[in-house]
PDB file of C-alpha atoms and ligand atoms in Angstrom:
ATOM      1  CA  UNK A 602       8.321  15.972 -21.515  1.00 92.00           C
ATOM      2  CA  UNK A 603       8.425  12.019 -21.506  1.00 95.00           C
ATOM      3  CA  UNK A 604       5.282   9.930 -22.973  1.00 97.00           C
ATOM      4  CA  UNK A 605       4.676   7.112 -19.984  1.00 97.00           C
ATOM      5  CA  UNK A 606       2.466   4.467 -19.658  1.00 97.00           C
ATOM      6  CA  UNK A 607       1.799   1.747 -17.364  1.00 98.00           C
ATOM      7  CA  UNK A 608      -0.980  -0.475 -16.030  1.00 98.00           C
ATOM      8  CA  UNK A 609      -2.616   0.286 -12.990  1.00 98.00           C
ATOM      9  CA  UNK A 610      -5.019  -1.691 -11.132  1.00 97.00           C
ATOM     10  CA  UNK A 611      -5.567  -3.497 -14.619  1.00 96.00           C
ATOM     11  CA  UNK A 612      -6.113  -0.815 -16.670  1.00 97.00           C
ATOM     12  CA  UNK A 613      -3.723   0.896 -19.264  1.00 98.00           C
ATOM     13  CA  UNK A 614      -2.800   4.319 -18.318  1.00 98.00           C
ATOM     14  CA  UNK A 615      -0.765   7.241 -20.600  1.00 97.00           C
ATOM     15  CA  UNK A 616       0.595  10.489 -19.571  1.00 97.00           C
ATOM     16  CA  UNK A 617       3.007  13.252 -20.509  1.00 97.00           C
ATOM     17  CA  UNK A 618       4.778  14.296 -17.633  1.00 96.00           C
ATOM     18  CA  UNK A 619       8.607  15.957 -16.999  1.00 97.00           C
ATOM     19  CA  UNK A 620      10.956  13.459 -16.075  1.00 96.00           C
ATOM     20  CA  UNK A 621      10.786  14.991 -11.764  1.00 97.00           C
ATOM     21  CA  UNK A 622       7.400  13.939 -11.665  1.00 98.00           C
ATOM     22  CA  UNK A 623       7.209  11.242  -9.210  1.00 98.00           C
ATOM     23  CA  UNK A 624       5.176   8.176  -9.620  1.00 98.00           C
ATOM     24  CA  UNK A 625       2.788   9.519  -6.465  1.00 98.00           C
ATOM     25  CA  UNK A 626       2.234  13.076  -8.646  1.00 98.00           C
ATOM     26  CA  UNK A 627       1.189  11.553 -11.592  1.00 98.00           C
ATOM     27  CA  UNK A 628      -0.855   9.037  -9.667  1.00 98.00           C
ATOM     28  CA  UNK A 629      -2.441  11.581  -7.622  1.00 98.00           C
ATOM     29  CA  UNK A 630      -2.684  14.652  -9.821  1.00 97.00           C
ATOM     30  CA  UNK A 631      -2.979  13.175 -13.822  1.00 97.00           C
ATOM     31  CA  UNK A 632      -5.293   9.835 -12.920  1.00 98.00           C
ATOM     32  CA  UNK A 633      -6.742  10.970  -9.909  1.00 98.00           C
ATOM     33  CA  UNK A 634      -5.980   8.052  -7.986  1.00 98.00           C
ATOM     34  CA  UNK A 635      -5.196  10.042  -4.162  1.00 97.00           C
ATOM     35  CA  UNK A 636      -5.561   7.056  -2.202  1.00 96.00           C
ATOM     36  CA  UNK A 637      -2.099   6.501  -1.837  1.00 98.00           C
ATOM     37  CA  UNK A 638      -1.515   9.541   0.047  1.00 98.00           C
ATOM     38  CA  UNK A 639       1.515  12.518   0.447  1.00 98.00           C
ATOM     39  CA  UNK A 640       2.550  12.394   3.928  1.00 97.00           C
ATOM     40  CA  UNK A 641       6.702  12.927   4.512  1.00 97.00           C
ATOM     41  CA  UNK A 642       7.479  12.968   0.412  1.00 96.00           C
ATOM     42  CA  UNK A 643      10.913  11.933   1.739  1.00 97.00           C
ATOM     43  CA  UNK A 644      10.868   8.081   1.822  1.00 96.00           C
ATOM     44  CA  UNK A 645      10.188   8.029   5.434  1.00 97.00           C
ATOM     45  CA  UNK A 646       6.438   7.658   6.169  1.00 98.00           C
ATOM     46  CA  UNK A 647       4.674   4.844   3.820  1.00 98.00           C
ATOM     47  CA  UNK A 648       1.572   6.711   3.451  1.00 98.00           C
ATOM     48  CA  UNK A 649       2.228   6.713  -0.343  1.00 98.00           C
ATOM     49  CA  UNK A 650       2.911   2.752  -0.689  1.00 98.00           C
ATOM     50  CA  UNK A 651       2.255   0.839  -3.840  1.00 98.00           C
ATOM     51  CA  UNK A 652       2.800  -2.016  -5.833  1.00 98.00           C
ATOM     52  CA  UNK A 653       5.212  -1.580  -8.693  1.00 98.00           C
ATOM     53  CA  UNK A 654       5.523  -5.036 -10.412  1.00 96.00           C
ATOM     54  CA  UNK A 655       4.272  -6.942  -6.931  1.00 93.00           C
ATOM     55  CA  UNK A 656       6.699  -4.930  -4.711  1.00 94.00           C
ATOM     56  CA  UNK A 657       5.782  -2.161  -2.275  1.00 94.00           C
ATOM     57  CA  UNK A 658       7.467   1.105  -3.067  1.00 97.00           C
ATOM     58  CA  UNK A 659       7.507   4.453  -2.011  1.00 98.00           C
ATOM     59  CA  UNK A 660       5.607   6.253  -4.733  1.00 98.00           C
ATOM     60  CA  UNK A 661       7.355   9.282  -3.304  1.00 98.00           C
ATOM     61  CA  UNK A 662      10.760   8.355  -3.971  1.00 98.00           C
ATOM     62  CA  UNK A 663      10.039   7.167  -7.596  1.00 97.00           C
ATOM     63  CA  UNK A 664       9.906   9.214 -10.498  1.00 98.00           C
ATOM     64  CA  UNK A 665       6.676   8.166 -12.820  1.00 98.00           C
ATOM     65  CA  UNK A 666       9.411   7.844 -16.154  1.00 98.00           C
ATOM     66  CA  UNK A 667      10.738   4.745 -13.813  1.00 97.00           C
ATOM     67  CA  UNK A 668       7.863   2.760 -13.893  1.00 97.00           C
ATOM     68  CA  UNK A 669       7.148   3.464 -17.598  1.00 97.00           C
ATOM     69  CA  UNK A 670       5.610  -0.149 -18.837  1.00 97.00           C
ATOM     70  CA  UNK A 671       5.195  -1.451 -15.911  1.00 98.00           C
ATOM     71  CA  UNK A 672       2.317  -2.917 -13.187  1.00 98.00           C
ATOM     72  CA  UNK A 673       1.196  -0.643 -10.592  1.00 98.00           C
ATOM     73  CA  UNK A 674      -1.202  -1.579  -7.846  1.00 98.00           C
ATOM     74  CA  UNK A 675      -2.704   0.947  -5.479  1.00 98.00           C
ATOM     75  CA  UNK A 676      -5.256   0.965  -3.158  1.00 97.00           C
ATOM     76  CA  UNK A 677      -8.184   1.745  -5.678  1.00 96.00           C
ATOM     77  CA  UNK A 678      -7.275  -1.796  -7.227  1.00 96.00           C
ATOM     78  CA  UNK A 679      -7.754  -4.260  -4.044  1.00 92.00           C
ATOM     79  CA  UNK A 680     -10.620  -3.371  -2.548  1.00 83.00           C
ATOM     80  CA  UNK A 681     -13.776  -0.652  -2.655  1.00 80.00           C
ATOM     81  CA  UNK A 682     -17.151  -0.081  -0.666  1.00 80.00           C
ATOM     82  CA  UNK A 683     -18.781  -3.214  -2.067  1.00 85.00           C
ATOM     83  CA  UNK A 684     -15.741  -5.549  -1.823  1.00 88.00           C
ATOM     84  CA  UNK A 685     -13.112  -5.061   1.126  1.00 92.00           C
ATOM     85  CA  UNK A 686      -9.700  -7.318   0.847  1.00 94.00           C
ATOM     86  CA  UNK A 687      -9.744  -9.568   3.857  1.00 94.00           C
ATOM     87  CA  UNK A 688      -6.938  -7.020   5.642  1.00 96.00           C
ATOM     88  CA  UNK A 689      -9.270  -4.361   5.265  1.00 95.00           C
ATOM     89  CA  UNK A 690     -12.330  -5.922   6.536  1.00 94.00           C
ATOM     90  CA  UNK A 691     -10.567  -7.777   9.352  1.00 96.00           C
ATOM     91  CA  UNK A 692      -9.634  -3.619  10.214  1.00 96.00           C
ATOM     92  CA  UNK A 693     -12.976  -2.604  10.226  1.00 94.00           C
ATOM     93  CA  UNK A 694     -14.218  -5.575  12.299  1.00 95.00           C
ATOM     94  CA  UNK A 695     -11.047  -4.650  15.163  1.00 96.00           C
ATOM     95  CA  UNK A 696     -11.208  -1.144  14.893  1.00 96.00           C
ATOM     96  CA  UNK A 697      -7.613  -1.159  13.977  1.00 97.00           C
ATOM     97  CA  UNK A 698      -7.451   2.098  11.811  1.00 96.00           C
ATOM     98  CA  UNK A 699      -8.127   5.884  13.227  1.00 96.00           C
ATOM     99  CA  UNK A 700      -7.664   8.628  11.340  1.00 97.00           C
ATOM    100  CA  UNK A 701      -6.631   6.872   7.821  1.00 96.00           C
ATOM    101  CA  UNK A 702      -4.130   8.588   6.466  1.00 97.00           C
ATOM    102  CA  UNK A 703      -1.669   5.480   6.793  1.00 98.00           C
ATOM    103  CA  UNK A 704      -4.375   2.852   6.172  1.00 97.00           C
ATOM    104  CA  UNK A 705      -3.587   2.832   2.353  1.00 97.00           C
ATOM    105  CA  UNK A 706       0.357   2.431   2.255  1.00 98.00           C
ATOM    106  CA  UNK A 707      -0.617  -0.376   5.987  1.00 98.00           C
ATOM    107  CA  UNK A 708      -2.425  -2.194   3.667  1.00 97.00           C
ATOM    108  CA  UNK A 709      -0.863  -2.208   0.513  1.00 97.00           C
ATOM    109  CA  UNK A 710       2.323  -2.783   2.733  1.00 97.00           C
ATOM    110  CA  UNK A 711       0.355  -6.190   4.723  1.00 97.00           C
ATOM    111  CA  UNK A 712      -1.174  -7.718   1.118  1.00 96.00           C
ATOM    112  CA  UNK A 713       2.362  -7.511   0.075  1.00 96.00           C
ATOM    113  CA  UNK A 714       3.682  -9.542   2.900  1.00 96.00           C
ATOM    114  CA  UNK A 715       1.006 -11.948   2.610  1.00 94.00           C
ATOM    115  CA  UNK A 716       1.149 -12.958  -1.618  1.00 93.00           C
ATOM    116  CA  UNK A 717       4.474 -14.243  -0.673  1.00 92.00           C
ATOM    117  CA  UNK A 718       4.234 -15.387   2.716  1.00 95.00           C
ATOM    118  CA  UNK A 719       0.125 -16.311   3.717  1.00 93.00           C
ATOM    119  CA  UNK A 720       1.000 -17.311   7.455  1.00 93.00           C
ATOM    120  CA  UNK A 721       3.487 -14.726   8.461  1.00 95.00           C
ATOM    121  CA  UNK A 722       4.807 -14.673  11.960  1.00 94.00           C
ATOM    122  CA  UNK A 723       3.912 -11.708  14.206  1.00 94.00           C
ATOM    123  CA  UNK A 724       7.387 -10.577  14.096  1.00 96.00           C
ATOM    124  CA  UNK A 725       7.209 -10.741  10.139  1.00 97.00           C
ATOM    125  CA  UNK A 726       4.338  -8.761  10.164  1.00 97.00           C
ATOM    126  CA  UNK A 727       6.101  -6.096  11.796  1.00 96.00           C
ATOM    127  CA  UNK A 728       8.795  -6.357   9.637  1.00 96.00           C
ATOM    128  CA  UNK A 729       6.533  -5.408   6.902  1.00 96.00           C
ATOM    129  CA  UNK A 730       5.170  -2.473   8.180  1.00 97.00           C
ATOM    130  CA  UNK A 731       8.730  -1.026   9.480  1.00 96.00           C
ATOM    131  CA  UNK A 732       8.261   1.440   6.260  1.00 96.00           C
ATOM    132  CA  UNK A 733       4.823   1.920   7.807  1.00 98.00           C
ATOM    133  CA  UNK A 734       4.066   4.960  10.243  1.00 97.00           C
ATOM    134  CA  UNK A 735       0.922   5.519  11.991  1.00 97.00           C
ATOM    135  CA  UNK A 736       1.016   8.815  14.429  1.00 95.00           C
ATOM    136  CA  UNK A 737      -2.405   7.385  15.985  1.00 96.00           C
ATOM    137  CA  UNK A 738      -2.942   3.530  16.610  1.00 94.00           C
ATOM    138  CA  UNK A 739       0.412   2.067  18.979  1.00 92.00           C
ATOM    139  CA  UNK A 740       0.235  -0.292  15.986  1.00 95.00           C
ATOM    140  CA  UNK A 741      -1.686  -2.957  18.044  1.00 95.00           C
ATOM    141  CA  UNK A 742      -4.611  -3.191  16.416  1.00 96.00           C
ATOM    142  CA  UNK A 743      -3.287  -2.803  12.810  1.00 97.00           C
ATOM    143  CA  UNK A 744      -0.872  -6.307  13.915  1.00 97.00           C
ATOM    144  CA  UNK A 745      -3.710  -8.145  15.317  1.00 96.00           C
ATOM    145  CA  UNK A 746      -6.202  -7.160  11.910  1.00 97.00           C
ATOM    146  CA  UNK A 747      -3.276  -8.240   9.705  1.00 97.00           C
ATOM    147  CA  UNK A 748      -3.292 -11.609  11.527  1.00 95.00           C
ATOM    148  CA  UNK A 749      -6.441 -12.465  11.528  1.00 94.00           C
ATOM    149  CA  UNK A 750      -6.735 -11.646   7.783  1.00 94.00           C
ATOM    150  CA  UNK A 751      -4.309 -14.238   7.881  1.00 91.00           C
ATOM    151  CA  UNK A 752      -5.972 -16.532  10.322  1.00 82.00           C
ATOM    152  CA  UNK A 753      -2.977 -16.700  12.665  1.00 62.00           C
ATOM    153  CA  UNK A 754      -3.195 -15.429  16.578  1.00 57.00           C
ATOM    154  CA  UNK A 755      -1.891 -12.671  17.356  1.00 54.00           C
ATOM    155  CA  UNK A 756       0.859 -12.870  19.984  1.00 56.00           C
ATOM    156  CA  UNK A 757       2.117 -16.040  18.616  1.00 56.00           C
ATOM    157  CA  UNK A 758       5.179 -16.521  16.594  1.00 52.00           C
ATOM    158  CA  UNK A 759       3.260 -18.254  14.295  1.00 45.00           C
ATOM    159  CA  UNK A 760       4.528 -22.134  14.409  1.00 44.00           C
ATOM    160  CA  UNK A 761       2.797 -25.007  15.414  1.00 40.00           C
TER     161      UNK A 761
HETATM  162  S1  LIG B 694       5.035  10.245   1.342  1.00 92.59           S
HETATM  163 FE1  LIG B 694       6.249   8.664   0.524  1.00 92.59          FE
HETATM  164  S2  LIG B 694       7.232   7.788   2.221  1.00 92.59           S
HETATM  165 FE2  LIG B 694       6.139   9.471   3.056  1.00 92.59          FE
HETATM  166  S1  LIG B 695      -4.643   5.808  11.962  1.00 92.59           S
HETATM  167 FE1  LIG B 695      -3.934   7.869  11.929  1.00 92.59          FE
HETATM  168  S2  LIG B 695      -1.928   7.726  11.124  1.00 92.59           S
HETATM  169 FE2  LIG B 695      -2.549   5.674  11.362  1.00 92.59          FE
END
């Protein structure tokens, strides 16, 4: 068993897990975080997406022992019922989501893309989200929310 602890979503967080558990598990199962969700396990899907240290991962593909000291952010930590992030309220106001289950690793995947690059293209948006599958939406509507979170048209390449 390994001792682990890391901060996530600004709080400290401790656990004893074996060194297989993934960073998703111990999310999920110890801290009872299940937004980021278990879709594919495999790498493939992005449903479990999170920060580690500002950079999306696949929470799937690490083990928790990995991350040990470092800053996680999941979807808990950027937005709730009182306060939506400006990607997920520009979703609700388009309709861009349908069933869910990839909203949390879409999002995570977008606010990633934007702290480094606030006026991304269209084309860099969907570069983002190639990790990103969603078995419901075409992907249309998830594109044009994550644009105009970012105050850019959609269908534009973004320049002047
Ligand atoms: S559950 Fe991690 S990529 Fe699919
Ligand atoms: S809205 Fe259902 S998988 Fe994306």
């Amino acid at each position: 068993m390994h001792q682990i602890e890391m901060t996530v979503n600004g709080q400290v967080m401790r656990a004893e897990v074996p060194a297989e558990t993934t960073l998703l598990s111990v999310l999920r199962e110890a801290w009872g975080l299940t937004g980021s969700k278990l879709g594919c396990d495999v790498g493939d899907c992005g449903a479990c997406t999170v920060l580690v240290d500002g950079l999306s991962v696949n929470a799937c593909l690490l083990l928790a022992v990995q991350v040990d000291g470092q800053e996680v952010l999941t979807i808990e930590g950027i937005g709730g019922f009182d306060y939506l992030h400006p990607i997920q309220a520009a979703f609700e106001r388009l309709s861009s989501i349908q069933c869910g289950f990839c909203a949390p690793g879409i999002v995570i995947s977008a606010k990633a893309l934007i702290d480094k690059n606030p006026h991304p293209t269209e084309q860099e948006i969907r570069e983002a989200l190639a990790g990103n599958l969603c078995r419901c939406t075409g992907y249309t509507k998830i594109i044009e929310g994550i644009a105009e979170a970012c105050r850019i048209p959609a269908g534009t390449d973004g320049s002047a």
